[in-house]
Coordinates of C-alpha atoms (C1' of nucleotides) in Angstrom, one line a residue:
Chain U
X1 CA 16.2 64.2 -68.4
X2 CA 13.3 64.1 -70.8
X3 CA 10.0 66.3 -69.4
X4 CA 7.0 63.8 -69.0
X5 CA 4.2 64.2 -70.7
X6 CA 0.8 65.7 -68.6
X7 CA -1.7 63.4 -68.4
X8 CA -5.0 62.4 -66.4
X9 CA -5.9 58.8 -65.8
X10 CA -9.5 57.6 -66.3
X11 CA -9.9 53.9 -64.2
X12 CA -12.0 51.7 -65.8
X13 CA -13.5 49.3 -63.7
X14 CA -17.4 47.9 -63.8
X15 CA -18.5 50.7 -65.9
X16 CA -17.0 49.1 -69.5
X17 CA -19.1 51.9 -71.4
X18 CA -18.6 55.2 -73.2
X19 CA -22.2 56.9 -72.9
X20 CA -23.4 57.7 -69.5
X21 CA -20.1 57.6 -67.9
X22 CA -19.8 60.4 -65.5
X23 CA -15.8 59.7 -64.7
X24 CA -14.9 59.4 -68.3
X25 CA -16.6 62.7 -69.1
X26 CA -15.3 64.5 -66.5
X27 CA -11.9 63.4 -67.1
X28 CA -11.8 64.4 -70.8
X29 CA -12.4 67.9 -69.0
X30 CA -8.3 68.2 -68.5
X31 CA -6.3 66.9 -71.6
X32 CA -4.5 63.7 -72.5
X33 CA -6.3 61.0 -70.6
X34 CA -4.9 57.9 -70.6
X35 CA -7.7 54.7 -70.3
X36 CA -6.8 51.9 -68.2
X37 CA -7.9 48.7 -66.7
X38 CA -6.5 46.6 -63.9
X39 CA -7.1 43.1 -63.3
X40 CA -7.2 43.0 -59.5
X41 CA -6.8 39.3 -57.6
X42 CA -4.5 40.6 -55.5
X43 CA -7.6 42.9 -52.9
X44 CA -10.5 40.9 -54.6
X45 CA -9.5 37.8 -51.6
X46 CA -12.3 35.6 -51.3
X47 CA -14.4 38.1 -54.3
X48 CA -12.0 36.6 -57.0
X49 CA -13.7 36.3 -60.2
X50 CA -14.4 33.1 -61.4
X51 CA -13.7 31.3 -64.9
X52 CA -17.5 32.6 -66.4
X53 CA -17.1 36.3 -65.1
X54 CA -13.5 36.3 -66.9
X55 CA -14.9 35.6 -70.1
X56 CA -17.5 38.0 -70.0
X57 CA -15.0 40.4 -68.9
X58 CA -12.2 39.8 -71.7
X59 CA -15.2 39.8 -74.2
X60 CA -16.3 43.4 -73.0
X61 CA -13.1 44.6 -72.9
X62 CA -12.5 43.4 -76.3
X63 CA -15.1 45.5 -77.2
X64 CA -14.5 48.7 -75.2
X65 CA -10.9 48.9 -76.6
X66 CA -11.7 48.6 -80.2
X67 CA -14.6 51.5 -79.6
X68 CA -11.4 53.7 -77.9
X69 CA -9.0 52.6 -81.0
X70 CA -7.0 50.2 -78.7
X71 CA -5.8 52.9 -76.8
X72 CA -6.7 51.0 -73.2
X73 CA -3.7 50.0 -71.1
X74 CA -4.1 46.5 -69.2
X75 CA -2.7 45.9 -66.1
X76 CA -2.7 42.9 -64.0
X77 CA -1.9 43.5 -60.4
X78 CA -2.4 45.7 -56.9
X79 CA -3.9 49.0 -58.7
X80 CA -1.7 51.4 -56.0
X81 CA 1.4 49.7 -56.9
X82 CA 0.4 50.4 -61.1
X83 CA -0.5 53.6 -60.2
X84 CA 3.0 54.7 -58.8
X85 CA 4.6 53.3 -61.7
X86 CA 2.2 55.6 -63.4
X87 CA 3.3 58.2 -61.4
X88 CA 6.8 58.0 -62.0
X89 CA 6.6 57.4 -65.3
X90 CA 4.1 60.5 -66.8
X91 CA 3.6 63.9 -65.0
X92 CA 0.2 62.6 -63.3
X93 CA -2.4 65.3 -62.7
X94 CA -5.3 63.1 -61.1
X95 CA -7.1 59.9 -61.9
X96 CA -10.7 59.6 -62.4
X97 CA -12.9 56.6 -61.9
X98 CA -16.5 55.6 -60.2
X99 CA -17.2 54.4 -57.6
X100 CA -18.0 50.3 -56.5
X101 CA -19.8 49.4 -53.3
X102 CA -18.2 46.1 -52.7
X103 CA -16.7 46.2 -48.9
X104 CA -12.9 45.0 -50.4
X105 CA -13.1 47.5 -53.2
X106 CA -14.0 50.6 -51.0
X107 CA -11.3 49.5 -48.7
X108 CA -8.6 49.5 -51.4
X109 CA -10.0 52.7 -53.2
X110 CA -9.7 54.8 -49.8
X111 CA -6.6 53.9 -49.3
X112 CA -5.7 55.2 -53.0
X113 CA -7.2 58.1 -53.1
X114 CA -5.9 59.0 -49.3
X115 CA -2.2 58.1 -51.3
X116 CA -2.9 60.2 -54.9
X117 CA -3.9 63.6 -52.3
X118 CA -0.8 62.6 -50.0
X119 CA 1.1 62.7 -53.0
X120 CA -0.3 66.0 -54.7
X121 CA -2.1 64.0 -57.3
X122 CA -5.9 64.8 -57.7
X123 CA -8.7 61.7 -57.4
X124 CA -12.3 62.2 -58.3
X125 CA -14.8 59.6 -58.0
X126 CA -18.4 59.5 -59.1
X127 CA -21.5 57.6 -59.1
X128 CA -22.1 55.8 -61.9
X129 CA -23.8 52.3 -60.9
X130 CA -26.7 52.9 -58.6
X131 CA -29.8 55.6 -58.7
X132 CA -29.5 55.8 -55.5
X133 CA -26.1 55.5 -53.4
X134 CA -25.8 53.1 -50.6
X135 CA -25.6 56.6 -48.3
X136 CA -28.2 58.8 -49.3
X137 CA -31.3 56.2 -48.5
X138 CA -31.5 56.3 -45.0
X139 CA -34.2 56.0 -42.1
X140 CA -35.6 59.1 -40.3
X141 CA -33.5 57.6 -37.4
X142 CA -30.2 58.0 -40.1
X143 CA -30.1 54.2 -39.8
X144 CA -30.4 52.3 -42.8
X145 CA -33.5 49.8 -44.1
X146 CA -33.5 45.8 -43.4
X147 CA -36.4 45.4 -45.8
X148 CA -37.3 45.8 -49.3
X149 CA -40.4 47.4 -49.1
X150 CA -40.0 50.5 -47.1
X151 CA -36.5 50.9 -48.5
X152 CA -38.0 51.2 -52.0
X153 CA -40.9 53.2 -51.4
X154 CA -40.4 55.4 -49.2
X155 CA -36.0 55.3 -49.0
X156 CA -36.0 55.5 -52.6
X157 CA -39.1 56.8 -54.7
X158 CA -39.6 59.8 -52.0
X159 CA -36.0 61.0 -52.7
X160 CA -34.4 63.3 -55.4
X161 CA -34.5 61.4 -59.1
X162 CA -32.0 59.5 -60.2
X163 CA -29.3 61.2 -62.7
X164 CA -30.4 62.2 -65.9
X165 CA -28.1 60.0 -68.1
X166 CA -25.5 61.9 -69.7
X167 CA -24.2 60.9 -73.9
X168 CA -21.2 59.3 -75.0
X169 CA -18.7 62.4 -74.8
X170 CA -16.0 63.3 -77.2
X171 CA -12.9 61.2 -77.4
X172 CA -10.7 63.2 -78.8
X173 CA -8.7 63.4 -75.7
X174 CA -8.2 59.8 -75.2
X175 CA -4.4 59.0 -76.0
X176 CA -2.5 55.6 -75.4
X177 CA 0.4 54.6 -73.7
X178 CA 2.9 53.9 -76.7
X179 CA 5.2 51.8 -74.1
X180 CA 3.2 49.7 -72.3
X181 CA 3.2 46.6 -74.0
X182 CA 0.6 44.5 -72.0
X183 CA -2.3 44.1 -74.0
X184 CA -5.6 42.6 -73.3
X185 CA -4.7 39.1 -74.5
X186 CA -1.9 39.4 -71.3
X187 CA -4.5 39.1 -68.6
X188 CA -5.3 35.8 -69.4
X189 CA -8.7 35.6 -68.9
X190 CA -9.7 33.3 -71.0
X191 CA -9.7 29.5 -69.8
X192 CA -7.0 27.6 -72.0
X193 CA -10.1 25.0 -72.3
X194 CA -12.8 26.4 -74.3
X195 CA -15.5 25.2 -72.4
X196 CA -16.8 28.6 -73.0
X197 CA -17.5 28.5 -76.6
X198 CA -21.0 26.6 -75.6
X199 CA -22.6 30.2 -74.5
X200 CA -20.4 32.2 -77.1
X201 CA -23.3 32.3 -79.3
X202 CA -26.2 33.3 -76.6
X203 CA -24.2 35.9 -74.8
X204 CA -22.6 38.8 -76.4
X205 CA -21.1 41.1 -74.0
X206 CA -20.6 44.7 -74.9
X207 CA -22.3 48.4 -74.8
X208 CA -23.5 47.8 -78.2
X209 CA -25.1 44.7 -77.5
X210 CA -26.6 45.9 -73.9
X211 CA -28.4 48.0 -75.8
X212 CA -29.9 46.1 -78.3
X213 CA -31.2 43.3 -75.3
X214 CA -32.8 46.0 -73.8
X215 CA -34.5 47.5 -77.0
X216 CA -35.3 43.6 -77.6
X217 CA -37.0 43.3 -74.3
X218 CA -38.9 46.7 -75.0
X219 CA -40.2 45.2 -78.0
X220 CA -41.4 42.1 -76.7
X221 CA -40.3 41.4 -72.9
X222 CA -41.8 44.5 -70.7
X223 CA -45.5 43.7 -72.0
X224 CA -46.7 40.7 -69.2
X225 CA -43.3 41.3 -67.6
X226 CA -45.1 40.9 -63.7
X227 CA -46.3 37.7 -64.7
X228 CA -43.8 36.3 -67.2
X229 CA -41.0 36.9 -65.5
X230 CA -41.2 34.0 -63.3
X231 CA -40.6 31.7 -66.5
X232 CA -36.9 31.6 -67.2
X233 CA -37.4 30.4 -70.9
X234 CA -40.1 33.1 -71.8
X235 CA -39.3 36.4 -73.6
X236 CA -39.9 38.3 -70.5
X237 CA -37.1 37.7 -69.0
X238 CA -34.6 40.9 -69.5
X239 CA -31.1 39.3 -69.3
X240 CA -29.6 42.3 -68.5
X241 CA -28.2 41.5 -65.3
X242 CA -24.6 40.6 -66.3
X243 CA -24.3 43.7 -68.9
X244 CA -25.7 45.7 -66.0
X245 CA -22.9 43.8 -63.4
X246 CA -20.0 45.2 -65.8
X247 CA -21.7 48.8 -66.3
X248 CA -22.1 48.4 -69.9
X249 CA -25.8 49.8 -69.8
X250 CA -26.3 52.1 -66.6
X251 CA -29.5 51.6 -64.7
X252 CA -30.4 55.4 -65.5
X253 CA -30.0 54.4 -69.0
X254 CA -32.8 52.0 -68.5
X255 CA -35.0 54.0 -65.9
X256 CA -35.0 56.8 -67.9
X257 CA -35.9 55.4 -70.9
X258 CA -39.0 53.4 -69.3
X259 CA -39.9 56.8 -68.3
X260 CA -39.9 58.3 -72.1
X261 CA -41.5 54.8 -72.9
X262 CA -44.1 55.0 -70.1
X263 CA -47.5 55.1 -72.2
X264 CA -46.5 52.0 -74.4
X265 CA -47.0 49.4 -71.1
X266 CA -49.3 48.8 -68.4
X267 CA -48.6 50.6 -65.2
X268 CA -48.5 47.0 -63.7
X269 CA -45.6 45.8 -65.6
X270 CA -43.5 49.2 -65.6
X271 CA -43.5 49.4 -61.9
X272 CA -42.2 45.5 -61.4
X273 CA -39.4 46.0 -64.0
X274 CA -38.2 48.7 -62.1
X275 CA -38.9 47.4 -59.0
X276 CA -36.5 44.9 -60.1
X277 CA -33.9 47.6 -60.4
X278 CA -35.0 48.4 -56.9
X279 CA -34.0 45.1 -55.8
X280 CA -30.2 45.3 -57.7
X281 CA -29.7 48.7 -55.7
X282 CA -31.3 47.1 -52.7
X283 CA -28.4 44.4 -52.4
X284 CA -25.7 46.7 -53.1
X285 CA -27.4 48.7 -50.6
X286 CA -26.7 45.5 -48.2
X287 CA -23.7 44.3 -48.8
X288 CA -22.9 48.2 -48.0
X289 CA -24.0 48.8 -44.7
X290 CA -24.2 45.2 -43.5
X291 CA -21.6 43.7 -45.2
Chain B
dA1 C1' -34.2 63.9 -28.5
dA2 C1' -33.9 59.2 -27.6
dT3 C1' -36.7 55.4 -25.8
dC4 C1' -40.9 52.6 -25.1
dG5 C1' -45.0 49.9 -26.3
dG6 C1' -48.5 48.8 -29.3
dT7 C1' -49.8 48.0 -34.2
dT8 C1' -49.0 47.1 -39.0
dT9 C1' -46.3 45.2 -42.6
dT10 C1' -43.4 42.0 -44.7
dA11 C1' -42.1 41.1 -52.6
Chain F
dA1 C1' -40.4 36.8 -36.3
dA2 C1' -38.4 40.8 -37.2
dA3 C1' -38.6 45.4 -39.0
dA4 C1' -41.0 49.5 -39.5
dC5 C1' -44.1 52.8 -38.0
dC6 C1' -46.6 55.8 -34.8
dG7 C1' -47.8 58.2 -30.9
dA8 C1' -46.6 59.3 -26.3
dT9 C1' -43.4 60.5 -22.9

DNA sequence: AATCGGTTTTA
DNA sequence: AAAACCGAT
């Protein structure tokens, strides 16, 4: 019998980025990590992702992958049932991802992590999604907000800061799975009509890109933002929302750097923007406690 | 310390 | 109208 090879397993799920990516970093603490996605309609039910989300999705993942030299593993399937062939097939020393809020996806992660410490196998998760966890923004009564206001105010802005964002660590450590041969191009994401070409040219998915749409809306968005915001076709509008939904900007990223950017725009049109952030953590914050 | 009633707020 | 808040018990 051959001796497997020691490895951790970092989890990507909607966090498709390489700077401010608490998980990732930690795991390239240990050595060998192994970078993986899963497709999951088998827990997602109801939540299954729809024809636009997959293309977004194959196009960020696209993108991820070449940044890690190809060395992300695809799956498609029930994550616990990939994971024990994972198990059995390396000498697994824990698995690293963070965390979602969804109801089905904290269901399904409980029940793996309760399997990975029933089986000796470490599991760390982290937050790296919200500024303010679903948990930690709670009433004096400990029961959780029904309205915006309050919840922002005085749940959120009276509490601890958000997380100072943290750089893209080193990837040295990242390896790939030499026999897995499902690739990207396996999960099928991508409609065998091309009915999605018509927004291939207005959307580009990707860290990279995230980044330059919000340096875009820096330079000519955030000024008027409280009032031009209501116009869909004007400038102020940020269009970050679906590179925020797959975590390929974090919304530290983005708070912080208003912070650093703070004397360039009126106090007015600082606080809406990130009021609108409060309102992104507000319905996770929902769906979480009243779901 | 949890409950009650009256007042203010709500994007 | 429903939620949050405040002061009193």
């Amino acid at each position: 019998m051959t001796t497997k090879k020691d490895i951790s397993i970092f989890w990507f799920r909607q966090d498709l980025r390489l700077s401010d990516n608490p998980g990732l970093t930690k795991s390239l603490e240990s050595k060998n990590v192994l970078p993986v996605y899963i497709l999951d309609d088998i827990n997602s039910g109801e939540n299954k992702m729809g024809g636009a989300s997959r293309w977004w999705l194959h196009r960020s993942l696209e993108n991820l992958n070449k940044q890690l030299d190809n060395k992300i593993s695809f799956y498609s399937g029930d994550p616990l049932e990939i994971f024990k062939n994972l198990i059995a097939k390396f000498n697994l020393k824990g698995i690293y991802w963070n965390r979602c809020y969804e109801p089905w996806r904290i269901k399904r992660d409980t029940n793996i992590k309760k399997y990975l410490i029933d089986h000796g196998i470490e599991a760390y998760s982290y937050n790296s999604n919200l500024l303010w966890e679903p948990n930690q923004i709670l009433k004096v009564d400990q029961t959780p907000y029904k309205v915006f206001t309050p919840y922002y105010k005085k749940g959120c802005l009276n509490h601890d800061s958000p997380r100072i964002p943290i750089a893209k660590p080193n990837l040295e450590k990242i390896i790939e799975d030499e026999g897995n041969r499902n690739d990207l191009e396996n999960l099928n994401l991508l409609d065998k009509k091309k009915w999605y070409s018509e927004f291939e040219n207005l959307w580009q998915p990707g860290e990279n890109h995230a980044h330059n749409k919000f340096s875009i809306f820096l330079e000519n968005g955030l000024n008027g933002y409280k009032y031009g915001r209501n116009f869909p076709s004007k400038e102020n509008v940020s269009q970050l929302s679906p590179h925020l939904h797959f975590g390929e900007i974090s919304p530290n990223q983005i708070w912080y750097k208003l912070e650093e950017k703070s004397d360039d725009y009126s106090e007015k049109d600082l606080y809406h923007f990130k009021s609108e952030l409060g309102w992104r953590e507000f319905s996770y914050y929902l769906n979480f406690h009243f779901p």
